Amino acid sequence: MPAKVKEKTGKKLVIVESPAKVKSIAKYLGEGFDVDASVGHIRDLPQPSELPTELKKTSVGKFAVDLDNDFEPYYVVYPDKKKRVSELKAKLKEADELYLATDADREGEAIAWHLLQVLKPKVPVRRLAFTEITKEGIARALDNMRELDTDLVDAQETRRVLDRLYGYEISPVLWRKVARGLSAGRVQSVATRLVVERERERMAFISAGYWDIKGNFATSNGEAFAAKLSAVDGARVATGRDFDDRGQLKSSRSALTHLNQEAAESLVANLANTDFAVTSVEDKPYTRRPAAPFTTSTLQQEASRKLRWSSKLTMQIAQRLYENGYITYMRTDSVFLSNEAVSAARKQATELYGPDAVPAKPRVYKAKSDAAQEAHEAIRPAGDMFRRPTAVRSSLSKDEYTLYELIWKRTVASQMADAKGFTATIKLAGTASDNRVAEFSASGTVITFRGFLAAYEEGKDEQRAENGEANDANAEARLPQLAVGQSLAGDELTALGHETTPPARYTEASIVAELEKREIGRPSTYAPTISTIMDRGYVTKRGGALVPSWIAFSVIRLLEEHFAQYVDYDFTARLEDDLDEIAKGQRARTDWLNLFYFGKDGVEGLKHVVDNLGDIDARAINSIKVTDDITLRVGKFGPYLERALPEGAEEGTEPQRANVPEDLAPDELTAEKAEELFANSKVSEKELGVDPETGRKIVAKDGRYGAYVTEIIPELTEEEIAALPVEYYKNGKPKPPKKPAKIKPRTGSLFKSMSVETVTLDDALKLLSLPRVLGADAEGEEITVQNGRFGPYLKKGSDSRSIESEEQIFTITLEEALEIYSQPKQRGRRAAVPPLAEFGVDPTSEKNIVVKDGRFGPYITDGVTNITVPRGTSLEELTREQAIELLADKRARGPVKRTAKKAPAKKPAAKKTTTAKKAPAKKPAAKKTEK
């Protein structure tokens, strides 16, 4: 009997990534199209521990990647995506065609490929790629449908496998030698190294002092201007740029006058009543061109500079604007604008600023990197006719409107005319009473035609002050019309002292710019990379600056000394070039991964490096010299200082130690600060005596989470181990003696009224005896009293009741406990307590921002949105800008979705999704099914 032929339904199933796009795209596609979302990736590499038992001891077991078979990944469908996959399969059965409309980059191409592999369509498949969700954008995409690009898929898969190999081989070394829970990553480790190296430069920096003179000068008709001393007797006066980071004049700067305070003040005195004359007047034409339209990285940089937004927040808001059809695709490294976009920008510039604001020919921008690809157009307002910000304001949130306006301004300005003007430089001189000739200079730029500046001006990162004060070369300043030889009167000559400044710390904007300049990572990786190094505790933010933690110093030192190639900037950039070659089909993924992991022809692979690490001195890795006798050590419970013991110290003498505050930046730990910390350090450990029942020593210690008491359980000697009962193998031979499992010592936190200095042995023995059994209730259930994270409490089974004070722990009776349990459990709110900090009105919610002390630590709230204060950020460091940014970030993420428990299904269980290894031939096959 012939197979039943499926009837045509006329339906086309369109699968996008995000549910937020579904409604907009469906509106433009019209009838006959069923639009649904995969909700991102549907499958990925599992944790090796999640692999089936039969695979754990095979070549797949270490990484969930088959090392013996061309690095084939073992993919599994995410547990929370199985239902989504089933729903898509059901819809596919009703469709005549499948359109894969995931994002137009490598990640989107990979999602489309995974959908193809899991859904196994039996209908024609098309790849639909668009960069804007507008009627015109969707129409152009339908006219230019293509097949799946398996080279792009290969590049994404190679990157995924590469990151798994890198992280899973190197991270365990960090766990063993630095601390558990740390991670290494191809881009994150290099980004952390940049931040650490900048801090090292600041720590090694030696400031230099220098002086100059500033004065006011006026013409005979009263036109005044300011000028600075630039030379004495023909020798240029030294400024900040003439000193190196060790505080010395650079060797190449020979013909210089380095003024100190005495020399500067003497010259001021000798210049009193001196007549000055103009010696030089020079005018140079000034031209400034507009910046290119936004790429992902430049958008992140500019939002950080102008809006003080994190890269993560910028991308979240940009994602919403794209999904709702306001801007083009926001993950791109291209500066290209389509003909329609160029026409729209030029038209709006002409309407708003006049015909002179637009050059005769359209501007064409070229990407800095030859590898720029994927989304193929810059970030710009969507559509062939741009909507002005005022036209969309009512449809957008405040943050969405702010970012849209920034993108609109940058795009329009990119097609406007150059700003024109001239820069005037004036030099004047006078002879002091001691016959020294003092030359002063002043310069100013005058803009005669604003051009693109009428619409937009690009922000700037913080720079080192060259003359001890900030300066802006492009600041507009007008000087009077002067002629050579013209007399001037000098007034208010003042000697000014300056100090050279260390290199500025990276901000989110400047580190994104640095990563892009070095061609490390991809635009889409910058925001998650910065989030990762902050979440791991490698970097914290102080204001807008990125400050490395001491643990980051340990991690980077270990990587530099034992994995130098893998945190090398050029090596990491070459990896990106290699991935680009794979994306273009110019290189085979399996050959490249074999070379990276196993090595070949003298090239060391990662496996060889890890297998031949040798001994790593963990103590040395976690130690940083502060002075000859003071060392900072990164310990299990945080950084601390340790002073070396003097020669001849008695054996067993403990070195002096002091904890280092978490909010102390590394470059602030000077020799003087270290001595201050030693002077102010509390007693960190005190021996209290011996427990008469166990004979064990009892000590009080100051730990990371507060002071506590504990018992010291001595380790067994070799003689005691040898005296233990002997165990035998099945063949009758004795097993070698081994240490028994360690006994966990009893510990107890000190009460708030106690301290390491004041606690006694009796106090300690009481604390170690907790929990205290009070007795049993009428049903025989035991009642205990103890101290907990949230204070003292009673416990009866699963029913806990708070008590008023810690001292009650040792005084409360069974009768009093029963009385408490006889009352209904109180679930009301605690008495109101004042906030820990206040930051004024939130610009979005227009409600007061405060910091409160919550059950899980301090949190920021405006009464509507709550967000926990980030780990490593003290209340003293928290700024209003950070609080606003954190609340905006939380709003952008939306409420946490909690999955409700479902009643047991009545129908038979669905067929289990196969989690088999991807077969090598799958990708070519996928390509064929699209025809």
Coordinates of C-alpha atoms in Angstrom, one line a residue, residues 297-515:
S297 CA 32.0 48.0 20.6
T298 CA 31.7 51.8 19.8
L299 CA 28.1 51.8 21.1
Q300 CA 29.2 50.2 24.3
Q301 CA 32.1 52.7 24.7
E302 CA 29.9 55.7 24.0
A303 CA 27.1 54.6 26.3
S304 CA 29.7 54.1 29.0
R305 CA 31.2 57.5 28.5
K306 CA 28.0 59.5 28.0
L307 CA 25.4 57.6 29.9
R308 CA 27.6 55.8 32.5
W309 CA 26.0 52.5 31.5
S310 CA 27.7 49.1 31.7
S311 CA 28.2 47.1 28.5
K312 CA 25.7 44.6 29.7
L313 CA 23.0 47.1 30.3
T314 CA 23.7 48.8 26.9
M315 CA 23.3 45.5 25.1
Q316 CA 20.1 44.6 26.9
I317 CA 18.4 47.9 26.0
A318 CA 19.8 47.7 22.4
Q319 CA 18.3 44.1 22.1
R320 CA 14.9 45.4 23.1
L321 CA 15.1 48.3 20.5
Y322 CA 16.1 45.8 17.8
E323 CA 13.4 43.3 18.7
N324 CA 10.7 46.0 18.6
G325 CA 11.9 47.3 15.2
Y326 CA 13.6 50.6 16.3
I327 CA 17.2 49.8 15.3
T328 CA 19.1 47.4 13.1
Y329 CA 20.9 44.3 14.5
M330 CA 23.1 45.3 17.5
R331 CA 25.9 42.7 17.3
T332 CA 28.0 43.9 14.4
D333 CA 31.6 45.1 13.7
S334 CA 30.7 46.7 10.4
V335 CA 30.5 50.5 9.9
F336 CA 28.7 50.2 6.5
L337 CA 25.4 51.9 5.8
S338 CA 23.0 50.8 3.1
N339 CA 22.1 53.2 0.4
E340 CA 18.6 53.6 1.9
A341 CA 20.2 54.5 5.3
V342 CA 22.6 57.0 3.8
S343 CA 19.7 58.7 2.0
A344 CA 17.6 58.8 5.2
A345 CA 20.5 60.3 7.2
R346 CA 21.4 63.0 4.6
K347 CA 17.7 63.9 4.2
Q348 CA 17.2 64.4 7.9
A349 CA 20.5 66.3 8.3
T350 CA 19.4 68.7 5.5
E351 CA 15.9 69.2 7.0
L352 CA 17.2 69.9 10.5
Y353 CA 20.5 71.8 9.9
G354 CA 20.2 73.1 6.4
P355 CA 21.7 72.1 3.0
D356 CA 25.2 73.3 3.9
A357 CA 25.4 70.7 6.7
V358 CA 25.6 67.8 4.2
P359 CA 28.6 67.2 2.0
A360 CA 28.2 66.9 -1.8
K361 CA 28.9 63.2 -1.8
P362 CA 27.8 60.6 0.7
R363 CA 30.4 59.5 3.2
V364 CA 31.6 55.9 3.0
Y365 CA 33.2 54.3 6.0
K366 CA 35.6 51.3 6.1
A367 CA 36.0 49.0 9.1
K368 CA 39.3 49.0 10.9
S369 CA 39.5 45.2 10.8
D370 CA 39.4 43.2 7.6
A371 CA 37.5 40.5 9.6
A372 CA 34.5 42.8 10.0
Q373 CA 31.6 40.7 8.8
E374 CA 28.4 38.9 9.9
A375 CA 25.6 41.4 10.4
H376 CA 27.0 43.5 7.5
E377 CA 25.6 46.9 8.5
A378 CA 26.3 49.4 11.3
I379 CA 23.8 50.0 14.2
R380 CA 21.4 52.6 13.0
P381 CA 17.7 53.6 13.3
A382 CA 15.6 50.9 11.5
G383 CA 13.7 51.5 8.3
D384 CA 14.3 53.3 5.0
M385 CA 13.1 56.6 6.6
F386 CA 14.4 57.2 10.1
R387 CA 11.9 58.0 12.9
R388 CA 13.1 61.1 14.8
P389 CA 13.5 60.6 18.6
T390 CA 10.6 62.9 19.3
A391 CA 8.3 60.7 17.2
V392 CA 9.0 57.6 19.2
R393 CA 9.4 59.0 22.7
S394 CA 6.0 58.1 23.9
S395 CA 6.5 54.5 22.7
L396 CA 9.8 53.9 24.6
S397 CA 10.9 53.7 28.2
K398 CA 13.3 56.4 29.3
D399 CA 16.4 54.2 28.9
E400 CA 15.2 53.0 25.4
Y401 CA 14.6 56.5 24.3
T402 CA 18.0 57.7 25.5
L403 CA 19.9 55.0 23.6
Y404 CA 17.7 55.4 20.5
E405 CA 18.5 59.1 20.5
L406 CA 22.2 58.4 20.8
I407 CA 22.1 56.0 17.9
W408 CA 20.0 58.4 15.8
K409 CA 22.3 61.3 16.4
R410 CA 25.5 59.3 15.6
T411 CA 24.0 58.0 12.4
V412 CA 22.8 61.4 11.1
A413 CA 26.0 63.1 12.1
S414 CA 28.0 60.4 10.2
Q415 CA 26.7 61.8 6.9
M416 CA 27.2 65.5 7.8
A417 CA 29.9 67.9 6.8
D418 CA 33.3 68.4 8.5
A419 CA 33.6 71.0 11.3
K420 CA 35.8 73.8 10.1
G421 CA 37.8 76.5 11.9
F422 CA 41.3 77.5 12.8
T423 CA 43.8 77.1 15.7
A424 CA 45.8 80.2 16.7
T425 CA 49.0 79.9 18.7
I426 CA 50.6 83.0 20.2
K427 CA 54.0 83.3 21.8
L428 CA 55.1 86.2 23.9
A429 CA 58.3 87.0 25.8
G430 CA 59.7 89.3 28.5
T431 CA 63.1 89.8 30.1
A432 CA 63.3 89.3 33.9
S433 CA 65.3 91.5 36.2
D434 CA 68.0 88.8 36.4
N435 CA 68.2 88.9 32.6
R436 CA 66.5 85.5 32.0
V437 CA 64.1 85.6 29.0
A438 CA 60.7 84.0 29.8
E439 CA 58.5 82.8 26.9
F440 CA 54.8 82.3 27.4
S441 CA 52.4 80.7 24.9
A442 CA 48.6 80.4 24.5
S443 CA 46.5 78.6 21.9
G444 CA 42.8 78.4 21.1
T445 CA 40.6 76.9 18.5
V446 CA 37.8 78.8 16.9
I447 CA 35.0 76.9 15.1
T448 CA 33.8 78.9 12.1
F449 CA 31.5 76.1 10.7
R450 CA 30.1 73.5 13.1
G451 CA 29.1 71.0 10.5
F452 CA 28.3 67.6 12.2
L453 CA 29.0 69.1 15.7
A454 CA 25.5 70.6 15.4
A455 CA 24.1 67.1 15.8
Y456 CA 26.6 65.1 17.8
E457 CA 30.1 65.1 19.4
E458 CA 31.9 61.9 20.3
G459 CA 32.8 61.3 24.0
K460 CA 36.4 60.8 25.2
D461 CA 38.0 58.4 27.7
E462 CA 39.9 59.6 30.7
Q463 CA 43.5 60.5 29.8
R464 CA 46.6 61.2 31.9
A465 CA 46.9 64.9 32.6
E466 CA 50.0 66.1 30.8
N467 CA 50.4 69.3 32.8
G468 CA 49.0 68.2 36.1
E469 CA 45.5 69.3 35.0
A470 CA 43.0 68.1 32.5
N471 CA 43.0 69.7 29.1
D472 CA 41.0 69.4 25.9
A473 CA 42.8 70.1 22.7
N474 CA 39.5 70.6 20.9
A475 CA 38.1 73.1 23.4
E476 CA 36.8 76.2 21.7
A477 CA 38.7 79.3 22.9
R478 CA 39.1 82.7 21.1
L479 CA 42.3 84.8 21.3
P480 CA 42.5 88.5 20.5
Q481 CA 43.9 89.7 17.2
L482 CA 47.6 90.3 17.8
A483 CA 50.7 91.2 15.7
V484 CA 54.3 90.3 16.2
G485 CA 56.1 93.0 18.3
Q486 CA 52.8 94.2 19.9
S487 CA 53.3 95.2 23.6
L488 CA 51.4 93.4 26.3
A489 CA 51.1 93.9 30.0
G490 CA 51.6 91.0 32.3
D491 CA 49.4 90.6 35.4
E492 CA 48.7 88.0 38.1
L493 CA 51.8 85.8 37.4
T494 CA 51.4 82.7 39.6
A495 CA 53.8 79.8 40.2
L496 CA 51.9 76.5 40.0
G497 CA 53.1 73.1 41.2
H498 CA 52.1 69.9 39.6
E499 CA 52.5 66.1 40.1
T500 CA 52.7 63.6 37.3
T501 CA 49.8 61.1 37.4
P502 CA 49.8 57.3 37.0
P503 CA 48.2 55.6 34.0
A504 CA 44.4 55.8 34.3
R505 CA 42.7 52.6 35.2
Y506 CA 40.6 51.0 32.5
T507 CA 36.9 51.8 32.4
E508 CA 34.4 49.6 30.6
A509 CA 34.6 51.9 27.6
S510 CA 38.4 52.0 27.5
I511 CA 38.9 48.2 28.0
V512 CA 36.4 47.5 25.2
A513 CA 38.4 49.9 23.0
E514 CA 41.7 48.2 24.0
L515 CA 40.3 44.7 23.3

